[in-house]
Amino acid sequence: IQIAPNLVWVSDTTELTYGRNNKVRLHVVLDLYGRYVLSYHILPTETAEAAIEAFKRAAKQAGTFAPLIHTDRGAAYTSKDFNNYLTSNNSKHSLSAPGTPADNAVIEHYWGDFKYIWMTHHPHPQTLTELKDLVKQGVEYFNTVEISSKRNNLTAEDFRNEAV
């Protein structure tokens, strides 16, 4: 249980499609405190540069950098560039055990909700612009509308603001 915002951030990417099987990667940085999405970034591929950009956006949004980052063992997260970036921000990197998605259960659960509650209940985006709009609306929904008993029946944003 996290007792304050910005102590542990988790990150992962997932594949989304638009049009006729055009694929992109959605990178998300989630604060474990209240499961608040600090940032997201959509790019054609999963790269260290994309992961770093997502964390730069998260740090800008939070006004700080979490001392602990947890990810899976994807190539972007195990890269030298990404780990040098974390070190330069005085952050330790925790990695899931190989082949163990449950080690990153919070963000895996987020992906499940995002894809199966949000994406499947909206028309399939036909263009990248439509996809980006749908992702933005989904992130806003999970941050500012959805309430959870795990957050005292508050939204992620209200739970976070109560702590700040």
CSV table of C-alpha atoms in Angstrom, one decimal:
chain,number,residue,atom,x,y,z
A,1,ILE,CA,0.0,0.0,0.0
A,2,GLN,CA,1.4,3.4,-1.0
A,3,ILE,CA,1.0,6.1,1.6
A,4,ALA,CA,1.8,9.0,-0.7
A,5,PRO,CA,1.9,10.0,-4.3
A,6,ASN,CA,5.0,9.6,-6.4
A,7,LEU,CA,6.8,6.9,-4.4
A,8,VAL,CA,6.5,4.1,-6.9
A,9,TRP,CA,5.6,4.4,-10.6
A,10,VAL,CA,4.8,1.4,-12.8
A,11,SER,CA,5.0,1.3,-16.6
A,12,ASP,CA,4.2,-0.9,-19.4
A,13,THR,CA,3.2,-0.8,-23.1
A,14,THR,CA,0.3,-2.4,-24.9
A,15,GLU,CA,-0.6,-2.8,-28.5
A,16,LEU,CA,-3.6,-0.9,-30.0
A,17,THR,CA,-5.0,-1.0,-33.5
A,18,TYR,CA,-6.8,1.4,-35.7
A,19,GLY,CA,-8.2,1.2,-39.3
A,20,ARG,CA,-7.4,-2.1,-41.0
A,21,ASN,CA,-4.9,-3.5,-38.6
A,22,ASN,CA,-2.6,-0.5,-38.2
A,23,LYS,CA,-0.7,-1.1,-34.9
A,24,VAL,CA,0.8,1.3,-32.4
A,25,ARG,CA,2.2,0.9,-28.9
A,26,LEU,CA,0.7,2.8,-26.0
A,27,HIS,CA,3.2,3.5,-23.2
A,28,VAL,CA,1.7,4.4,-19.8
A,29,VAL,CA,3.3,5.6,-16.5
A,30,LEU,CA,1.0,4.9,-13.6
A,31,ASP,CA,1.5,6.1,-10.0
A,32,LEU,CA,0.8,3.2,-7.7
A,33,TYR,CA,-0.8,5.7,-5.3
A,34,GLY,CA,-4.4,5.7,-6.4
A,35,ARG,CA,-3.5,4.1,-9.8
A,36,TYR,CA,-3.3,7.5,-11.4
A,37,VAL,CA,-2.0,7.8,-15.0
A,38,LEU,CA,0.6,10.4,-15.0
A,39,SER,CA,1.4,10.2,-18.7
A,40,TYR,CA,1.0,8.2,-21.8
A,41,HIS,CA,2.7,8.2,-25.2
A,42,ILE,CA,1.7,6.6,-28.5
A,43,LEU,CA,4.3,5.5,-31.0
A,44,PRO,CA,4.5,2.9,-33.8
A,45,THR,CA,7.0,0.8,-31.9
A,46,GLU,CA,8.2,0.1,-28.3
A,47,THR,CA,11.6,1.8,-27.9
A,48,ALA,CA,13.7,3.0,-25.1
A,49,GLU,CA,13.3,6.6,-26.4
A,50,ALA,CA,9.5,6.2,-26.2
A,51,ALA,CA,9.6,4.9,-22.7
A,52,ILE,CA,11.9,7.8,-21.7
A,53,GLU,CA,9.6,10.3,-23.3
A,54,ALA,CA,6.7,8.8,-21.3
A,55,PHE,CA,8.7,9.2,-18.1
A,56,LYS,CA,9.7,12.8,-19.0
A,57,ARG,CA,6.0,13.6,-19.4
A,58,ALA,CA,5.2,11.9,-16.0
A,59,ALA,CA,7.9,13.9,-14.2
A,60,LYS,CA,6.6,17.1,-15.7
A,61,GLN,CA,3.1,16.3,-14.7
A,62,ALA,CA,4.1,15.2,-11.1
A,63,GLY,CA,6.7,17.9,-10.6
A,64,THR,CA,9.1,15.2,-9.3
A,65,PHE,CA,10.5,11.8,-10.2
A,66,ALA,CA,9.6,8.6,-8.3
A,67,PRO,CA,12.4,7.0,-6.4
A,68,LEU,CA,11.3,3.6,-7.5
A,69,ILE,CA,10.2,2.5,-11.0
A,70,HIS,CA,8.7,-1.0,-11.6
A,71,THR,CA,8.5,-2.5,-15.1
A,72,ASP,CA,8.5,-5.8,-16.9
A,73,ARG,CA,11.6,-7.0,-18.7
A,74,GLY,CA,10.7,-5.6,-22.2
A,75,ALA,CA,13.6,-4.5,-24.4
A,76,ALA,CA,12.8,-0.8,-23.9
A,77,TYR,CA,13.0,-1.2,-20.1
A,78,THR,CA,16.1,-3.3,-20.0
A,79,SER,CA,18.0,-1.0,-22.4
A,80,LYS,CA,21.1,0.8,-21.2
A,81,ASP,CA,19.6,4.2,-22.3
A,82,PHE,CA,16.4,3.7,-20.2
A,83,ASN,CA,18.4,2.6,-17.1
A,84,ASN,CA,20.9,5.4,-17.5
A,85,TYR,CA,17.9,7.8,-17.6
A,86,LEU,CA,16.5,6.3,-14.4
A,87,THR,CA,19.9,6.6,-12.7
A,88,SER,CA,20.2,10.2,-13.8
A,89,ASN,CA,16.9,10.9,-12.0
A,90,ASN,CA,18.1,9.0,-8.8
A,91,SER,CA,15.5,6.3,-9.3
A,92,LYS,CA,15.9,2.6,-8.7
A,93,HIS,CA,14.6,0.1,-11.2
A,94,SER,CA,12.5,-2.9,-10.0
A,95,LEU,CA,11.9,-5.5,-12.7
A,96,SER,CA,9.3,-8.3,-12.9
A,97,ALA,CA,10.6,-11.8,-12.8
A,98,PRO,CA,11.0,-13.3,-16.3
A,99,GLY,CA,7.7,-14.5,-17.7
A,100,THR,CA,5.7,-13.3,-14.7
A,101,PRO,CA,3.1,-10.7,-15.7
A,102,ALA,CA,1.6,-10.9,-12.2
A,103,ASP,CA,4.7,-9.1,-10.9
A,104,ASN,CA,3.3,-6.0,-12.7
A,105,ALA,CA,-0.3,-6.8,-11.7
A,106,VAL,CA,-1.4,-3.2,-11.2
A,107,ILE,CA,-0.7,-2.1,-14.7
A,108,GLU,CA,-1.8,-5.4,-16.2
A,109,HIS,CA,-5.1,-4.8,-14.5
A,110,TYR,CA,-5.2,-1.3,-15.8
A,111,TRP,CA,-4.7,-2.6,-19.4
A,112,GLY,CA,-7.5,-5.1,-18.9
A,113,ASP,CA,-9.9,-2.3,-17.8
A,114,PHE,CA,-8.6,0.1,-20.5
A,115,LYS,CA,-9.0,-2.4,-23.3
A,116,TYR,CA,-12.1,-4.3,-22.2
A,117,ILE,CA,-14.1,-1.6,-20.5
A,118,TRP,CA,-13.0,1.4,-22.6
A,119,MET,CA,-11.8,0.4,-26.0
A,120,THR,CA,-14.3,-2.3,-26.7
A,121,HIS,CA,-17.3,-0.1,-25.8
A,122,HIS,CA,-16.4,2.5,-28.3
A,123,PRO,CA,-16.3,2.3,-32.1
A,124,HIS,CA,-13.0,1.0,-33.5
A,125,PRO,CA,-10.9,4.1,-34.5
A,126,GLN,CA,-10.3,4.3,-38.2
A,127,THR,CA,-7.4,6.8,-38.1
A,128,LEU,CA,-4.5,7.5,-35.8
A,129,THR,CA,-6.1,10.8,-34.8
A,130,GLU,CA,-9.3,9.0,-33.8
A,131,LEU,CA,-7.2,6.5,-31.8
A,132,LYS,CA,-5.3,9.3,-30.0
A,133,ASP,CA,-8.6,11.0,-29.1
A,134,LEU,CA,-10.1,7.8,-27.8
A,135,VAL,CA,-7.0,7.0,-25.7
A,136,LYS,CA,-7.0,10.6,-24.3
A,137,GLN,CA,-10.7,10.2,-23.4
A,138,GLY,CA,-10.0,6.8,-21.8
A,139,VAL,CA,-7.2,8.1,-19.7
A,140,GLU,CA,-9.3,11.0,-18.5
A,141,TYR,CA,-12.2,8.6,-17.7
A,142,PHE,CA,-10.0,6.3,-15.6
A,143,ASN,CA,-8.4,9.3,-13.9
A,144,THR,CA,-11.4,11.6,-13.3
A,145,VAL,CA,-14.7,9.6,-13.6
A,146,GLU,CA,-14.2,6.0,-12.5
A,147,ILE,CA,-14.5,5.5,-8.8
A,148,SER,CA,-13.0,2.6,-6.9
A,149,SER,CA,-13.6,1.1,-3.4
A,150,LYS,CA,-9.8,0.7,-3.3
A,151,ARG,CA,-9.7,4.5,-3.2
A,152,ASN,CA,-12.4,5.1,-0.7
A,153,ASN,CA,-15.0,5.4,-3.6
A,154,LEU,CA,-13.0,8.3,-5.1
A,155,THR,CA,-11.7,8.9,-8.6
A,156,ALA,CA,-7.9,8.5,-9.0
A,157,GLU,CA,-7.6,12.3,-9.3
A,158,ASP,CA,-9.6,13.0,-6.2
A,159,PHE,CA,-7.7,10.4,-4.2
A,160,ARG,CA,-4.4,11.8,-5.4
A,161,ASN,CA,-5.5,15.4,-4.6
A,162,GLU,CA,-6.6,14.5,-1.1
A,163,ALA,CA,-3.0,13.3,-0.4
A,164,VAL,CA,-1.5,16.5,-1.8
